[in-house]
Amino acid sequence: MERGSIMGQEAPSIVVRTTFIDDLLINPGIGFTTFQRFNGDRLNEGKGWTEGFPIEYQPFTGSVQNEDHPDTSIAYFRVYWRFLEPEEGQYQWALIDKALATARERKQTLMFRVAPYGQAKGSDVPDWYRNKVGKMTKAQKKHDWWKVDPEDPRYVRHFGGLIQAFGRRYDGHPDLDSVDMSIVGPWGEGAGSALLTQPTREALVDCYIDSIKKTPLMMLLTDEQTNRYGLSRGDVGFRVDCLGDMGGCWENQGDWSHMNDYYPQQIILSGMQDAWKKAPISFEVCWVVQHWKDKGWDIDYIIDQSLKWHISTFNAKSSPIPKEWQPQVNRWLKKMGYRFALRKFAYPAVVHPGGKMAISSWWENLGAAPCYREFPLALRLRNDHCSEIIVTGADIRQWLPGDSLFDSTINIPAAIAPGHYLLELGLLDPHSWQPAIQLAIQGRQSDGWYAMGNIEVK
């Protein structure tokens, strides 16, 4: 770090100019996710994957590193309704509690979706609900993939009721990263959402918006009416389920692809082009990444398009990543989500107990998106006898890609003992009050704090 001095109000100021690093940084809420698995688990074999069923927990070896897959800070868990509510009103919260606890053990947080049903055997709606509503009639089945009629008021009452109960229990949970909004269709992917009546659409979306206010929300990119209504109710991001599809794979569709003929258009038509400024954007691999390679698709094009759409997280379905593509994946990871670098920090050389300290800072977000959760920016004054943490008023959720300034005057504790201190800086977990975010600069200490320089209290 290069240091100089400028004149401040109380004493000459110390100016810190940092040196950037190019390391891969594992930070909260960004990067690849595991899927129905956790850090350290064996990956899916070949080009297959599982979803929607309760997690089959693997023995933990003690290592949170992933072979043939990037290390992650997020575990994505998707489960069918029938497993969370096998009996009417009897919620199996233990499934989620265990997943949250395991994620914490593996240095992850949990991204979650409850899907109403799937298409595989054993993935129907709960038996008790099927007994209530019976089989769908031809008139009810407006979409070939619907298993139950979402216009039946009982669907909102019961499936929506589960979502509301989930929100009451888990909203704001420190180990819950985000919630993936699912309203209709197999796997909750929104098939036929454009066919919903507006009252039903609003009722289903409201179940999430009204009950989950602290944890970030994402909607499936589905149709204009549903997405625009969600945006009108709150800050919601979006997720899509077929990143990488470059065409030639869909029956009677010619060279139609999600990458060229759906996502670029639908993001705009649904009003989602600026959603990334307030809520996360998440993508799921179409098939698995090895399939992209087998098809000869351009990995750099796929990466660059996702960054243009402000991706924060990517679900590769816990399948192996081709070794030949590791350099491209590393480039992706260094841009995915936020990547904060402190360029310049200035502070006075001398402060007084009970006095004020003026600081100024210049930050750069080198990533593609902001951070969507609160991580307080704090300063620590530390020596062999004393340690004082001072939390600033910075809101890092406002630090979009590019430059941000944070200048402030902070209060020095009246009880702090005079002496010489090391001034340190960190972005803290608001629950543990330990440094949580790695910066793209040199100077990180073993406890996660970054040393800015010396300061005297007198």
Tab-separated table of C-alpha atoms in Angstrom:
chain	number	residue	atom	x	y	z
A	1	MET	CA	0.000	0.000	0.000
A	2	GLU	CA	1.275	3.481	-0.903
A	3	ARG	CA	0.873	6.100	1.808
A	4	GLY	CA	1.019	9.879	1.635
A	5	SER	CA	-0.387	12.726	3.672
A	6	ILE	CA	-2.822	15.582	3.150
A	7	MET	CA	-4.046	18.246	5.504
A	8	GLY	CA	-7.168	17.385	7.500
A	9	GLN	CA	-9.204	19.396	9.966
A	10	GLU	CA	-7.610	17.963	13.140
A	11	ALA	CA	-4.259	16.692	11.892
A	12	PRO	CA	-2.517	15.598	8.722
A	13	SER	CA	-4.534	12.848	7.070
A	14	ILE	CA	-3.189	9.508	6.017
A	15	VAL	CA	-4.052	8.401	2.491
A	16	VAL	CA	-4.005	4.706	1.632
A	17	ARG	CA	-3.881	3.580	-1.991
A	18	THR	CA	-4.346	-0.137	-2.434
A	19	THR	CA	-2.995	-2.777	-4.785
A	20	PHE	CA	-5.543	-4.929	-6.597
A	21	ILE	CA	-5.375	-8.727	-6.763
A	22	ASP	CA	-6.670	-11.085	-9.448
A	23	ASP	CA	-7.535	-13.998	-7.132
A	24	LEU	CA	-10.746	-16.004	-7.214
A	25	LEU	CA	-12.782	-14.801	-4.234
A	26	ILE	CA	-15.468	-16.936	-2.602
A	27	ASN	CA	-17.961	-14.413	-1.250
A	28	PRO	CA	-21.546	-14.576	0.053
A	29	GLY	CA	-24.387	-14.669	-2.442
A	30	ILE	CA	-22.387	-14.951	-5.671
A	31	GLY	CA	-20.761	-17.514	-7.941
A	32	PHE	CA	-21.629	-21.111	-8.739
A	33	THR	CA	-24.068	-22.987	-6.521
A	34	THR	CA	-24.214	-26.618	-5.570
A	35	PHE	CA	-27.550	-28.303	-6.373
A	36	GLN	CA	-29.271	-30.774	-4.026
A	37	ARG	CA	-25.754	-31.099	-2.623
A	38	PHE	CA	-23.279	-29.162	-0.518
A	39	ASN	CA	-19.626	-28.206	-0.670
A	40	GLY	CA	-17.474	-31.311	-0.381
A	41	ASP	CA	-20.098	-33.732	-1.747
A	42	ARG	CA	-19.554	-36.009	-4.733
A	43	LEU	CA	-20.911	-34.532	-7.939
A	44	ASN	CA	-23.542	-36.070	-10.179
A	45	GLU	CA	-22.076	-38.590	-12.578
A	46	GLY	CA	-21.945	-38.047	-16.319
A	47	LYS	CA	-24.620	-35.711	-17.635
A	48	GLY	CA	-27.415	-36.540	-15.184
A	49	TRP	CA	-28.860	-34.745	-12.166
A	50	THR	CA	-31.657	-35.025	-9.620
A	51	GLU	CA	-34.080	-32.429	-8.283
A	52	GLY	CA	-37.217	-31.939	-6.244
A	53	PHE	CA	-36.785	-34.889	-3.917
A	54	PRO	CA	-35.442	-34.689	-0.361
A	55	ILE	CA	-31.667	-34.354	-0.212
A	56	GLU	CA	-29.719	-37.595	0.066
A	57	TYR	CA	-27.069	-36.513	2.532
A	58	GLN	CA	-23.559	-37.756	1.864
A	59	PRO	CA	-20.983	-38.454	4.578
A	60	PHE	CA	-18.949	-35.310	5.241
A	61	THR	CA	-15.195	-35.807	4.933
A	62	GLY	CA	-14.349	-32.473	6.520
A	63	SER	CA	-13.301	-30.847	3.243
A	64	VAL	CA	-15.528	-28.199	1.651
A	65	GLN	CA	-13.645	-28.242	-1.644
A	66	ASN	CA	-15.356	-29.556	-4.766
A	67	GLU	CA	-13.628	-31.779	-7.279
A	68	ASP	CA	-14.143	-30.705	-10.923
A	69	HIS	CA	-16.454	-27.898	-9.796
A	70	PRO	CA	-15.805	-24.417	-8.368
A	71	ASP	CA	-15.969	-23.907	-4.631
A	72	THR	CA	-19.190	-22.137	-3.715
A	73	SER	CA	-20.897	-20.031	-1.062
A	74	ILE	CA	-24.451	-21.155	-1.956
A	75	ALA	CA	-26.306	-24.469	-1.876
A	76	TYR	CA	-29.488	-24.549	-3.950
A	77	PHE	CA	-32.280	-26.803	-2.637
A	78	ARG	CA	-35.432	-27.421	-4.688
A	79	VAL	CA	-38.163	-29.614	-3.238
A	80	TYR	CA	-41.651	-30.677	-4.292
A	81	TRP	CA	-44.674	-29.580	-2.284
A	82	ARG	CA	-45.627	-33.166	-1.441
A	83	PHE	CA	-42.494	-33.603	0.691
A	84	LEU	CA	-42.940	-30.388	2.660
A	85	GLU	CA	-46.632	-30.950	3.377
A	86	PRO	CA	-47.334	-34.706	3.251
A	87	GLU	CA	-50.419	-34.178	5.413
A	88	GLU	CA	-52.633	-31.115	5.178
A	89	GLY	CA	-51.247	-28.366	7.384
A	90	GLN	CA	-48.423	-30.577	8.692
A	91	TYR	CA	-45.251	-28.920	7.432
A	92	GLN	CA	-42.001	-30.858	7.435
A	93	TRP	CA	-39.769	-27.949	8.396
A	94	ALA	CA	-37.093	-30.417	9.445
A	95	LEU	CA	-36.217	-30.844	5.745
A	96	ILE	CA	-35.355	-27.162	5.488
A	97	ASP	CA	-33.843	-26.859	8.964
A	98	LYS	CA	-31.363	-29.633	8.192
A	99	ALA	CA	-30.486	-28.121	4.814
A	100	LEU	CA	-29.870	-24.711	6.422
A	101	ALA	CA	-27.712	-26.215	9.160
A	102	THR	CA	-25.729	-28.306	6.683
A	103	ALA	CA	-25.188	-25.300	4.434
A	104	ARG	CA	-23.749	-23.363	7.375
A	105	GLU	CA	-21.484	-26.299	8.247
A	106	ARG	CA	-20.186	-26.319	4.653
A	107	LYS	CA	-19.610	-22.519	4.586
A	108	GLN	CA	-22.678	-21.886	2.427
A	109	THR	CA	-26.099	-20.286	2.606
A	110	LEU	CA	-29.238	-21.816	1.117
A	111	MET	CA	-31.094	-20.772	-2.028
A	112	PHE	CA	-34.555	-22.336	-1.939
A	113	ARG	CA	-37.506	-23.172	-4.179
A	114	VAL	CA	-40.599	-25.204	-3.383
A	115	ALA	CA	-42.124	-26.558	-6.597
A	116	PRO	CA	-45.820	-27.511	-6.763
A	117	TYR	CA	-45.059	-30.714	-8.705
A	118	GLY	CA	-42.779	-32.268	-11.288
A	119	GLN	CA	-43.165	-34.702	-14.155
A	120	ALA	CA	-41.342	-37.726	-12.774
A	121	LYS	CA	-42.957	-40.553	-10.859
A	122	GLY	CA	-43.505	-39.594	-7.253
A	123	SER	CA	-43.503	-35.859	-7.947
A	124	ASP	CA	-47.246	-35.132	-8.034
A	125	VAL	CA	-48.948	-32.684	-5.697
A	126	PRO	CA	-49.499	-34.062	-2.167
A	127	ASP	CA	-51.833	-37.053	-2.083
A	128	TRP	CA	-54.236	-35.251	0.247
A	129	TYR	CA	-54.499	-32.371	-2.211
A	130	ARG	CA	-54.980	-34.722	-5.158
A	131	ASN	CA	-57.809	-36.382	-3.248
A	132	LYS	CA	-59.435	-32.986	-2.725
A	133	VAL	CA	-59.301	-31.800	-6.329
A	134	GLY	CA	-59.311	-35.063	-8.294
A	135	LYS	CA	-57.945	-35.356	-11.812
A	136	MET	CA	-57.963	-32.351	-14.071
A	137	THR	CA	-60.763	-32.081	-16.566
A	138	LYS	CA	-60.067	-31.213	-20.176
A	139	ALA	CA	-61.608	-27.782	-19.623
A	140	GLN	CA	-59.313	-27.096	-16.667
A	141	LYS	CA	-56.136	-28.134	-18.459
A	142	LYS	CA	-55.308	-24.936	-20.308
A	143	HIS	CA	-51.664	-26.049	-20.523
A	144	ASP	CA	-50.492	-29.582	-21.314
A	145	TRP	CA	-47.997	-29.590	-18.449
A	146	TRP	CA	-50.374	-28.514	-15.699
A	147	LYS	CA	-51.042	-31.262	-13.143
A	148	VAL	CA	-53.702	-29.321	-11.211
A	149	ASP	CA	-55.844	-26.309	-12.003
A	150	PRO	CA	-54.222	-23.171	-10.525
A	151	GLU	CA	-57.529	-21.327	-10.947
A	152	ASP	CA	-59.130	-23.588	-8.349
A	153	PRO	CA	-59.251	-21.368	-5.219
A	154	ARG	CA	-57.911	-24.286	-3.197
A	155	TYR	CA	-54.583	-24.060	-5.042
A	156	VAL	CA	-53.880	-20.554	-3.779
A	157	ARG	CA	-55.254	-21.459	-0.364
A	158	HIS	CA	-53.045	-24.518	0.123
A	159	PHE	CA	-49.935	-24.061	-2.031
A	160	GLY	CA	-49.968	-20.344	-1.288
A	161	GLY	CA	-50.560	-21.147	2.361
A	162	LEU	CA	-47.372	-23.204	2.427
A	163	ILE	CA	-45.417	-20.258	1.018
A	164	GLN	CA	-46.883	-17.922	3.622
A	165	ALA	CA	-46.031	-20.337	6.431
A	166	PHE	CA	-42.497	-20.667	5.045
A	167	GLY	CA	-42.123	-16.885	5.061
A	168	ARG	CA	-43.320	-16.574	8.640
A	169	ARG	CA	-40.735	-19.113	9.758
A	170	TYR	CA	-37.705	-18.351	7.606
A	171	ASP	CA	-37.825	-14.796	6.252
A	172	GLY	CA	-34.566	-13.096	7.191
A	173	HIS	CA	-32.925	-16.326	8.397
A	174	PRO	CA	-29.154	-15.716	8.404
A	175	ASP	CA	-28.494	-18.927	6.471
A	176	LEU	CA	-31.187	-18.352	3.819
A	177	ASP	CA	-29.576	-16.695	0.798
A	178	SER	CA	-32.636	-16.147	-1.381
A	179	VAL	CA	-36.011	-17.572	-2.362
A	180	ASP	CA	-36.838	-18.632	-5.896
A	181	MET	CA	-40.522	-17.804	-6.486
A	182	SER	CA	-42.498	-20.702	-7.943
A	183	ILE	CA	-46.187	-20.358	-8.744
A	184	VAL	CA	-47.237	-22.875	-11.395
A	185	GLY	CA	-46.047	-25.647	-13.693
A	186	PRO	CA	-43.682	-28.615	-13.380
A	187	TRP	CA	-40.646	-27.866	-11.191
A	188	GLY	CA	-42.264	-24.476	-10.564
A	189	GLU	CA	-40.799	-23.178	-13.819
A	190	GLY	CA	-43.890	-21.174	-14.727
A	191	ALA	CA	-45.249	-23.116	-17.704
A	192	GLY	CA	-48.575	-21.549	-18.618
A	193	SER	CA	-48.261	-18.566	-16.287
A	194	ALA	CA	-49.444	-16.274	-19.101
A	195	LEU	CA	-52.754	-18.186	-19.077
A	196	LEU	CA	-53.559	-17.323	-15.467
A	197	THR	CA	-56.343	-14.885	-14.732
A	198	GLN	CA	-55.086	-11.683	-13.168
A	199	PRO	CA	-56.676	-12.330	-9.743
A	200	THR	CA	-55.016	-15.760	-9.521
A	201	ARG	CA	-51.684	-14.415	-10.765
A	202	GLU	CA	-51.737	-11.651	-8.172
A	203	ALA	CA	-52.786	-13.941	-5.337
A	204	LEU	CA	-49.927	-16.381	-6.024
A	205	VAL	CA	-47.287	-13.674	-6.363
A	206	ASP	CA	-48.601	-11.898	-3.257
A	207	CYS	CA	-48.016	-15.025	-1.168
A	208	TYR	CA	-44.289	-14.437	-1.636
A	209	ILE	CA	-44.149	-10.646	-1.652
A	210	ASP	CA	-46.289	-10.254	1.472
A	211	SER	CA	-44.548	-12.925	3.552
A	212	ILE	CA	-40.890	-12.674	2.461
A	213	LYS	CA	-39.678	-9.116	2.915
A	214	LYS	CA	-36.117	-9.495	4.232
A	215	THR	CA	-34.721	-12.357	2.147
A	216	PRO	CA	-34.011	-11.555	-1.537
A	217	LEU	CA	-36.609	-12.855	-4.008
A	218	MET	CA	-36.263	-14.014	-7.616
A	219	MET	CA	-39.037	-14.733	-10.128
A	220	LEU	CA	-38.844	-17.111	-13.049
A	221	LEU	CA	-38.614	-15.115	-16.265
A	222	THR	CA	-41.980	-16.203	-17.636
A	223	ASP	CA	-44.424	-13.701	-19.099
A	224	GLU	CA	-44.952	-9.970	-19.121
A	225	GLN	CA	-48.055	-9.905	-16.926
A	226	THR	CA	-46.574	-12.032	-14.142
A	227	ASN	CA	-43.135	-10.438	-14.109
A	228	ARG	CA	-44.423	-6.886	-14.291
A	229	TYR	CA	-46.878	-7.537	-11.483
A	230	GLY	CA	-44.082	-8.913	-9.306
A	231	LEU	CA	-41.961	-5.842	-10.003
A	232	SER	CA	-44.889	-3.583	-9.137
A	233	ARG	CA	-45.086	-5.185	-5.692
A	234	GLY	CA	-41.454	-5.126	-4.643
A	235	ASP	CA	-37.798	-5.636	-5.454
A	236	VAL	CA	-37.575	-8.969	-7.252
A	237	GLY	CA	-34.836	-10.335	-9.451
A	238	PHE	CA	-35.229	-13.078	-12.006
A	239	ARG	CA	-33.861	-16.496	-12.742
A	240	VAL	CA	-33.916	-18.634	-15.865
A	241	ASP	CA	-33.432	-22.345	-16.339
A	242	CYS	CA	-31.719	-22.820	-19.685
A	243	LEU	CA	-28.550	-20.739	-19.872
A	244	GLY	CA	-26.308	-21.914	-22.682
A	245	ASP	CA	-28.938	-23.262	-25.076
A	246	MET	CA	-27.658	-22.185	-28.493
A	247	GLY	CA	-30.316	-23.919	-30.578
A	248	GLY	CA	-30.965	-26.932	-32.746
A	249	CYS	CA	-32.218	-28.996	-29.807
A	250	TRP	CA	-35.971	-28.423	-29.785
A	251	GLU	CA	-38.422	-30.413	-31.864
A	252	ASN	CA	-39.898	-28.432	-34.764
A	253	GLN	CA	-38.091	-25.277	-33.601
A	254	GLY	CA	-35.256	-25.101	-36.132
A	255	ASP	CA	-32.341	-23.102	-34.736
A	256	TRP	CA	-34.484	-21.346	-32.101
A	257	SER	CA	-32.603	-20.930	-28.815
A	258	HIS	CA	-33.073	-19.443	-25.379
A	259	MET	CA	-29.810	-17.512	-25.718
A	260	ASN	CA	-30.687	-15.780	-28.984
A	261	ASP	CA	-34.466	-15.871	-29.311
A	262	TYR	CA	-35.934	-15.731	-25.810
A	263	TYR	CA	-33.814	-14.236	-23.043
A	264	PRO	CA	-32.670	-11.034	-24.825
A	265	GLN	CA	-36.241	-10.242	-25.824
A	266	GLN	CA	-38.101	-11.425	-22.722
A	267	ILE	CA	-35.875	-9.581	-20.263
A	268	ILE	CA	-36.943	-6.336	-21.943
A	269	LEU	CA	-40.572	-7.254	-22.656
A	270	SER	CA	-41.094	-8.329	-19.044
A	271	GLY	CA	-39.636	-5.081	-17.726
A	272	MET	CA	-36.794	-6.945	-16.047
A	273	GLN	CA	-33.838	-5.143	-17.642
A	274	ASP	CA	-33.183	-3.057	-14.515
A	275	ALA	CA	-34.282	-5.601	-11.899
A	276	TRP	CA	-30.617	-6.451	-11.190
A	277	LYS	CA	-30.103	-3.096	-9.501
A	278	LYS	CA	-32.280	-4.170	-6.554
A	279	ALA	CA	-32.476	-7.986	-6.544
A	280	PRO	CA	-30.365	-10.932	-7.737
A	281	ILE	CA	-30.232	-12.499	-11.194
A	282	SER	CA	-29.622	-16.253	-11.245
A	283	PHE	CA	-29.128	-18.661	-14.129
A	284	GLU	CA	-29.345	-22.436	-14.350
A	285	VAL	CA	-27.455	-24.470	-16.893
A	286	CYS	CA	-29.423	-25.925	-19.798
A	287	TRP	CA	-28.668	-29.643	-19.505
A	288	VAL	CA	-25.140	-29.583	-17.978
A	289	VAL	CA	-21.979	-27.687	-18.925
A	290	GLN	CA	-20.439	-30.805	-20.475
A	291	HIS	CA	-23.380	-30.816	-22.905
A	292	TRP	CA	-22.409	-27.316	-24.045
A	293	LYS	CA	-18.936	-28.606	-24.825
A	294	ASP	CA	-20.247	-31.700	-26.590
A	295	LYS	CA	-22.405	-29.487	-28.806
A	296	GLY	CA	-19.471	-27.230	-29.653
A	297	TRP	CA	-21.114	-24.116	-28.219
A	298	ASP	CA	-19.055	-20.990	-27.551
A	299	ILE	CA	-18.460	-20.795	-23.796
A	300	ASP	CA	-17.140	-17.235	-24.016
A	301	TYR	CA	-20.293	-16.039	-25.764
A	302	ILE	CA	-22.471	-17.684	-23.108
A	303	ILE	CA	-20.407	-16.160	-20.298
A	304	ASP	CA	-20.401	-12.682	-21.805
A	305	GLN	CA	-24.152	-12.694	-22.384
A	306	SER	CA	-24.803	-13.741	-18.782
A	307	LEU	CA	-22.548	-10.944	-17.517
A	308	LYS	CA	-24.391	-8.473	-19.724
A	309	TRP	CA	-27.579	-9.625	-17.993
A	310	HIS	CA	-25.907	-9.001	-14.591
A	311	ILE	CA	-25.684	-12.572	-13.332
A	312	SER	CA	-24.954	-13.101	-9.635
A	313	THR	CA	-25.257	-16.891	-9.356
A	314	PHE	CA	-25.093	-19.937	-11.615
A	315	ASN	CA	-26.485	-23.416	-10.940
A	316	ALA	CA	-24.422	-25.966	-12.882
A	317	LYS	CA	-26.502	-28.780	-11.310
A	318	SER	CA	-23.521	-30.109	-9.324
A	319	SER	CA	-22.151	-31.689	-12.489
A	320	PRO	CA	-18.475	-31.688	-13.494
A	321	ILE	CA	-17.052	-28.702	-15.361
A	322	PRO	CA	-14.825	-29.625	-18.341
A	323	LYS	CA	-11.195	-29.130	-17.307
A	324	GLU	CA	-10.407	-27.489	-20.648
A	325	TRP	CA	-12.837	-24.701	-19.798
A	326	GLN	CA	-11.372	-23.882	-16.377
A	327	PRO	CA	-9.689	-20.633	-17.552
A	328	GLN	CA	-12.979	-19.380	-18.996
A	329	VAL	CA	-14.884	-20.370	-15.848
A	330	ASN	CA	-12.318	-18.562	-13.689
A	331	ARG	CA	-12.772	-15.427	-15.793
A	332	TRP	CA	-16.530	-15.775	-15.278
A	333	LEU	CA	-16.229	-16.181	-11.522
A	334	LYS	CA	-14.149	-13.011	-11.236
A	335	LYS	CA	-16.993	-10.984	-12.770
A	336	MET	CA	-20.093	-12.816	-11.523
A	337	GLY	CA	-21.973	-10.809	-8.914
A	338	TYR	CA	-20.050	-8.142	-7.016
A	339	ARG	CA	-16.281	-7.787	-6.655
A	340	PHE	CA	-15.384	-4.921	-4.360
A	341	ALA	CA	-12.021	-3.193	-4.386
A	342	LEU	CA	-11.102	-0.282	-2.140
A	343	ARG	CA	-9.062	2.103	-4.266
A	344	LYS	CA	-8.400	4.900	-1.782
A	345	PHE	CA	-8.994	5.443	1.927
A	346	ALA	CA	-8.165	8.593	3.907
A	347	TYR	CA	-8.337	9.175	7.655
A	348	PRO	CA	-6.767	11.485	10.283
A	349	ALA	CA	-3.546	10.481	11.985
A	350	VAL	CA	-4.849	11.530	15.408
A	351	VAL	CA	-8.289	11.249	17.017
A	352	HIS	CA	-9.624	11.921	20.516
A	353	PRO	CA	-11.801	9.863	22.881
A	354	GLY	CA	-15.393	11.000	22.399
A	355	GLY	CA	-14.384	12.961	19.317
A	356	LYS	CA	-15.136	12.513	15.642
A	357	MET	CA	-13.131	10.998	12.807
A	358	ALA	CA	-13.648	12.070	9.211
A	359	ILE	CA	-12.987	9.355	6.651
A	360	SER	CA	-13.237	9.286	2.876
A	361	SER	CA	-13.132	6.274	0.597
A	362	TRP	CA	-13.283	5.434	-3.090
A	363	TRP	CA	-14.529	1.978	-3.981
A	364	GLU	CA	-14.863	0.148	-7.257
A	365	ASN	CA	-17.224	-2.726	-7.947
A	366	LEU	CA	-15.393	-4.750	-10.591
A	367	GLY	CA	-18.247	-7.240	-10.934
A	368	ALA	CA	-21.490	-7.369	-12.899
A	369	ALA	CA	-23.961	-6.711	-10.067
A	370	PRO	CA	-24.315	-5.191	-6.606
A	371	CYS	CA	-24.518	-7.067	-3.325
A	372	TYR	CA	-28.146	-7.583	-2.273
A	373	ARG	CA	-27.672	-8.155	1.442
A	374	GLU	CA	-26.483	-5.865	4.191
A	375	PHE	CA	-22.869	-6.305	5.237
A	376	PRO	CA	-21.928	-3.337	7.438
A	377	LEU	CA	-18.693	-1.530	6.658
A	378	ALA	CA	-16.806	-1.297	9.942
A	379	LEU	CA	-13.527	0.086	11.231
A	380	ARG	CA	-11.529	-1.495	14.032
A	381	LEU	CA	-8.979	0.236	16.240
A	382	ARG	CA	-6.757	-2.441	17.743
A	383	ASN	CA	-3.618	-2.748	19.837
A	384	ASP	CA	-2.296	-5.261	22.359
A	385	HIS	CA	-4.606	-3.941	25.074
A	386	CYS	CA	-7.790	-2.818	23.351
A	387	SER	CA	-10.021	-3.489	20.348
A	388	GLU	CA	-12.908	-1.214	19.346
A	389	ILE	CA	-15.217	-1.838	16.369
A	390	ILE	CA	-17.015	1.182	14.890
A	391	VAL	CA	-19.805	0.498	12.392
A	392	THR	CA	-20.289	3.064	9.641
A	393	GLY	CA	-23.499	3.953	7.821
A	394	ALA	CA	-22.355	2.648	4.432
A	395	ASP	CA	-24.975	0.695	2.463
A	396	ILE	CA	-23.004	-1.535	0.110
A	397	ARG	CA	-26.233	-2.585	-1.623
A	398	GLN	CA	-25.996	0.752	-3.439
A	399	TRP	CA	-22.549	0.020	-4.873
A	400	LEU	CA	-23.395	-0.813	-8.478
A	401	PRO	CA	-20.676	-1.830	-10.963
A	402	GLY	CA	-18.208	1.012	-11.314
A	403	ASP	CA	-17.151	3.661	-8.812
A	404	SER	CA	-18.751	4.521	-5.478
A	405	LEU	CA	-17.738	6.993	-2.801
A	406	PHE	CA	-18.299	6.700	0.914
A	407	ASP	CA	-17.333	9.706	3.026
A	408	SER	CA	-18.462	9.980	6.618
A	409	THR	CA	-17.762	11.367	10.058
A	410	ILE	CA	-17.842	8.687	12.722
A	411	ASN	CA	-17.846	8.864	16.505
A	412	ILE	CA	-14.841	7.667	18.489
A	413	PRO	CA	-15.896	5.836	21.694
A	414	ALA	CA	-15.503	8.046	24.743
A	415	ALA	CA	-14.092	5.181	26.812
A	416	ILE	CA	-11.304	4.207	24.417
A	417	ALA	CA	-7.876	4.374	26.064
A	418	PRO	CA	-5.278	6.758	24.651
A	419	GLY	CA	-2.493	5.083	22.733
A	420	HIS	CA	-1.281	3.907	19.360
A	421	TYR	CA	-3.610	1.654	17.360
A	422	LEU	CA	-3.779	-0.182	14.071
A	423	LEU	CA	-6.766	0.977	12.014
A	424	GLU	CA	-8.458	-1.879	10.144
A	425	LEU	CA	-11.442	-2.151	7.820
A	426	GLY	CA	-13.911	-4.943	7.082
A	427	LEU	CA	-17.326	-5.805	5.638
A	428	LEU	CA	-19.017	-7.731	8.429
A	429	ASP	CA	-21.615	-10.450	8.745
A	430	PRO	CA	-24.461	-8.626	10.564
A	431	HIS	CA	-25.107	-11.669	12.762
A	432	SER	CA	-21.616	-12.819	13.764
A	433	TRP	CA	-19.925	-9.400	13.393
A	434	GLN	CA	-16.973	-11.122	11.761
A	435	PRO	CA	-15.520	-10.108	8.361
A	436	ALA	CA	-17.585	-11.808	5.664
A	437	ILE	CA	-16.540	-10.356	2.302
A	438	GLN	CA	-13.117	-10.636	0.714
A	439	LEU	CA	-11.957	-7.573	-1.187
A	440	ALA	CA	-9.996	-7.654	-4.437
A	441	ILE	CA	-7.006	-5.954	-2.794
A	442	GLN	CA	-3.860	-6.954	-0.968
A	443	GLY	CA	-3.643	-6.734	2.800
A	444	ARG	CA	-6.180	-9.236	4.082
A	445	GLN	CA	-5.130	-10.531	7.488
A	446	SER	CA	-5.721	-14.005	8.882
A	447	ASP	CA	-8.869	-12.849	10.714
A	448	GLY	CA	-10.360	-11.250	7.572
A	449	TRP	CA	-9.725	-7.597	8.469
A	450	TYR	CA	-7.728	-5.283	6.179
A	451	ALA	CA	-5.025	-3.104	7.753
A	452	MET	CA	-5.221	0.558	6.698
A	453	GLY	CA	-2.437	1.976	8.860
A	454	ASN	CA	-1.558	3.427	12.246
A	455	ILE	CA	-3.658	5.919	14.187
A	456	GLU	CA	-3.126	7.644	17.531
A	457	VAL	CA	-5.785	8.252	20.160
A	458	LYS	CA	-4.883	11.064	22.559
